[in-house]
Amino acid sequence: MMLELNKHVQIKEISELTLSGINLDKDCKAEFTFSKAALIGFATNLCWLYEDIGRMGQTHIHIEPLGGRIPGNQALGFFLTSKSPSLIVQVGERQILDDIKICKQISIRNKVNKLIEIREPVCEESMEEYELGLQNIVDIKIVNKNGEDVSKKCVQIVLKIGYETIKNLAIMLMILANNFFTGYEYLLANLNQDTLQYNMGIIFSKESPEVVIKCKELGCVYDYAPNFGVMKMDYT
């Protein structure tokens, strides 16, 4: 698949984000902090998913954080930090937007025509380029209306998206990786917006919480799971 990294996409479908936990405030927001490698890994895996399932396909993918009772995984090209809630991405029914929504656009530094090819996955024994150094890390934080971190109250996040959103989100994540600036953050589009929010190829339902994407390098897998990859022997 070829992705063009010098122009923004048009949002076509409504997506939904839900937070599951105990005593979570309705006004909580979800902050997703991506390393550059995680942006590339997520975008790459979304492209593979787009080509694999087809327009009428449905699937769900479960990502567990590092260092937990259930081993962390990178089912969509990134690992979650140990303090993050688990994440489920569901692809299913499409909710088409009635009209075009006006959003902010992220800066694209390179204005020349630039294409990137997303090739088929390499064999299982080899690592993808974004995996080198195991720095493809995402941290998810749930923050209440007072700015307090309440991530411990959130057990699971479910992201529901339509088929076209897979590709549009992949393109914008790759554009963001191509224009990566540490410390930058983007409040994503929501139908309930009263101010212009950013186009990341996705717009959330009014019932969804605010979603923010942040850019920051987050170390590597071993910072969160020192024994990652070590087989545990059971001598009982």
mmCIF file with all atom_site columns, C-alpha atoms in Angstrom, residues 29-40 42 77-85 87 135-143 149 151 157 173 176 180-186 188 211-219 224:
data_model
loop_
_atom_site.group_PDB
_atom_site.id
_atom_site.type_symbol
_atom_site.label_atom_id
_atom_site.label_alt_id
_atom_site.label_comp_id
_atom_site.label_asym_id
_atom_site.label_entity_id
_atom_site.label_seq_id
_atom_site.pdbx_PDB_ins_code
_atom_site.Cartn_x
_atom_site.Cartn_y
_atom_site.Cartn_z
_atom_site.occupancy
_atom_site.B_iso_or_equiv
_atom_site.pdbx_formal_charge
_atom_site.auth_seq_id
_atom_site.auth_comp_id
_atom_site.auth_asym_id
_atom_site.auth_atom_id
_atom_site.pdbx_PDB_model_num
ATOM 1  C CA . LYS A 1 29  ? -10.268 12.399 29.045 1.00 0.00 ? 29  LYS A CA 1
ATOM 2  C CA . ALA A 1 30  ? -7.894  9.859  27.531 1.00 0.00 ? 30  ALA A CA 1
ATOM 3  C CA . GLU A 1 31  ? -4.314  10.893 26.751 1.00 0.00 ? 31  GLU A CA 1
ATOM 4  C CA . PHE A 1 32  ? -2.372  8.671  24.331 1.00 0.00 ? 32  PHE A CA 1
ATOM 5  C CA . THR A 1 33  ? 1.366   9.417  24.311 1.00 0.00 ? 33  THR A CA 1
ATOM 6  C CA . PHE A 1 34  ? 3.176   7.909  21.318 1.00 0.00 ? 34  PHE A CA 1
ATOM 7  C CA . SER A 1 35  ? 6.853   7.481  20.614 1.00 0.00 ? 35  SER A CA 1
ATOM 8  C CA . LYS A 1 36  ? 7.815   7.996  16.974 1.00 0.00 ? 36  LYS A CA 1
ATOM 9  C CA . ALA A 1 37  ? 8.386   4.256  16.517 1.00 0.00 ? 37  ALA A CA 1
ATOM 10 C CA . ALA A 1 38  ? 4.931   3.540  17.992 1.00 0.00 ? 38  ALA A CA 1
ATOM 11 C CA . LEU A 1 39  ? 3.268   5.920  15.523 1.00 0.00 ? 39  LEU A CA 1
ATOM 12 C CA . ILE A 1 40  ? 4.977   4.116  12.655 1.00 0.00 ? 40  ILE A CA 1
ATOM 13 C CA . PHE A 1 42  ? 0.499   1.499  14.663 1.00 0.00 ? 42  PHE A CA 1
ATOM 14 C CA . GLY A 1 77  ? 2.582   -2.442 16.322 1.00 0.00 ? 77  GLY A CA 1
ATOM 15 C CA . PHE A 1 78  ? 3.106   -0.927 19.777 1.00 0.00 ? 78  PHE A CA 1
ATOM 16 C CA . PHE A 1 79  ? 3.486   -1.925 23.425 1.00 0.00 ? 79  PHE A CA 1
ATOM 17 C CA . LEU A 1 80  ? 1.541   -0.300 26.267 1.00 0.00 ? 80  LEU A CA 1
ATOM 18 C CA . THR A 1 81  ? 3.349   0.952  29.358 1.00 0.00 ? 81  THR A CA 1
ATOM 19 C CA . SER A 1 82  ? 2.751   -0.959 32.583 1.00 0.00 ? 82  SER A CA 1
ATOM 20 C CA . LYS A 1 83  ? 0.505   1.797  34.010 1.00 0.00 ? 83  LYS A CA 1
ATOM 21 C CA . SER A 1 84  ? -1.755  1.915  30.949 1.00 0.00 ? 84  SER A CA 1
ATOM 22 C CA . PRO A 1 85  ? -5.206  0.291  30.863 1.00 0.00 ? 85  PRO A CA 1
ATOM 23 C CA . LEU A 1 87  ? -6.903  -1.533 24.944 1.00 0.00 ? 87  LEU A CA 1
ATOM 24 C CA . GLN A 1 135 ? 11.000  1.639  21.515 1.00 0.00 ? 135 GLN A CA 1
ATOM 25 C CA . ASN A 1 136 ? 7.528   1.419  19.957 1.00 0.00 ? 136 ASN A CA 1
ATOM 26 C CA . ILE A 1 137 ? 5.838   2.420  23.217 1.00 0.00 ? 137 ILE A CA 1
ATOM 27 C CA . VAL A 1 138 ? 2.449   4.023  23.939 1.00 0.00 ? 138 VAL A CA 1
ATOM 28 C CA . ASP A 1 139 ? 1.383   5.351  27.335 1.00 0.00 ? 139 ASP A CA 1
ATOM 29 C CA . ILE A 1 140 ? -2.332  5.771  28.005 1.00 0.00 ? 140 ILE A CA 1
ATOM 30 C CA . LYS A 1 141 ? -3.372  8.044  30.850 1.00 0.00 ? 141 LYS A CA 1
ATOM 31 C CA . ILE A 1 142 ? -6.906  8.793  32.040 1.00 0.00 ? 142 ILE A CA 1
ATOM 32 C CA . VAL A 1 143 ? -7.262  12.269 33.530 1.00 0.00 ? 143 VAL A CA 1
ATOM 33 C CA . ASP A 1 149 ? -4.360  10.963 36.908 1.00 0.00 ? 149 ASP A CA 1
ATOM 34 C CA . SER A 1 151 ? -5.691  5.647  35.265 1.00 0.00 ? 151 SER A CA 1
ATOM 35 C CA . ILE A 1 157 ? -10.499 1.124  26.855 1.00 0.00 ? 157 ILE A CA 1
ATOM 36 C CA . LEU A 1 173 ? -0.400  8.723  12.182 1.00 0.00 ? 173 LEU A CA 1
ATOM 37 C CA . LEU A 1 176 ? 2.499   12.764 12.440 1.00 0.00 ? 176 LEU A CA 1
ATOM 38 C CA . PHE A 1 180 ? 7.347   14.336 14.984 1.00 0.00 ? 180 PHE A CA 1
ATOM 39 C CA . PHE A 1 181 ? 8.005   17.011 17.604 1.00 0.00 ? 181 PHE A CA 1
ATOM 40 C CA . THR A 1 182 ? 8.483   16.002 21.234 1.00 0.00 ? 182 THR A CA 1
ATOM 41 C CA . GLY A 1 183 ? 6.029   17.761 23.510 1.00 0.00 ? 183 GLY A CA 1
ATOM 42 C CA . TYR A 1 184 ? 3.393   18.464 20.873 1.00 0.00 ? 184 TYR A CA 1
ATOM 43 C CA . GLU A 1 185 ? -0.173  17.392 21.614 1.00 0.00 ? 185 GLU A CA 1
ATOM 44 C CA . TYR A 1 186 ? -3.395  17.245 19.630 1.00 0.00 ? 186 TYR A CA 1
ATOM 45 C CA . LEU A 1 188 ? -8.819  14.961 18.367 1.00 0.00 ? 188 LEU A CA 1
ATOM 46 C CA . VAL A 1 211 ? -9.005  12.091 23.283 1.00 0.00 ? 211 VAL A CA 1
ATOM 47 C CA . VAL A 1 212 ? -5.552  13.666 23.126 1.00 0.00 ? 212 VAL A CA 1
ATOM 48 C CA . ILE A 1 213 ? -2.507  12.400 21.234 1.00 0.00 ? 213 ILE A CA 1
ATOM 49 C CA . LYS A 1 214 ? 0.887   13.455 22.605 1.00 0.00 ? 214 LYS A CA 1
ATOM 50 C CA . CYS A 1 215 ? 4.363   12.990 21.136 1.00 0.00 ? 215 CYS A CA 1
ATOM 51 C CA . LYS A 1 216 ? 7.230   11.878 23.383 1.00 0.00 ? 216 LYS A CA 1
ATOM 52 C CA . GLU A 1 217 ? 9.957   9.245  23.424 1.00 0.00 ? 217 GLU A CA 1
ATOM 53 C CA . LEU A 1 218 ? 9.151   6.736  26.187 1.00 0.00 ? 218 LEU A CA 1
ATOM 54 C CA . GLY A 1 219 ? 12.256  4.558  26.479 1.00 0.00 ? 219 GLY A CA 1
ATOM 55 C CA . TYR A 1 224 ? 8.572   -1.327 31.938 1.00 0.00 ? 224 TYR A CA 1
#
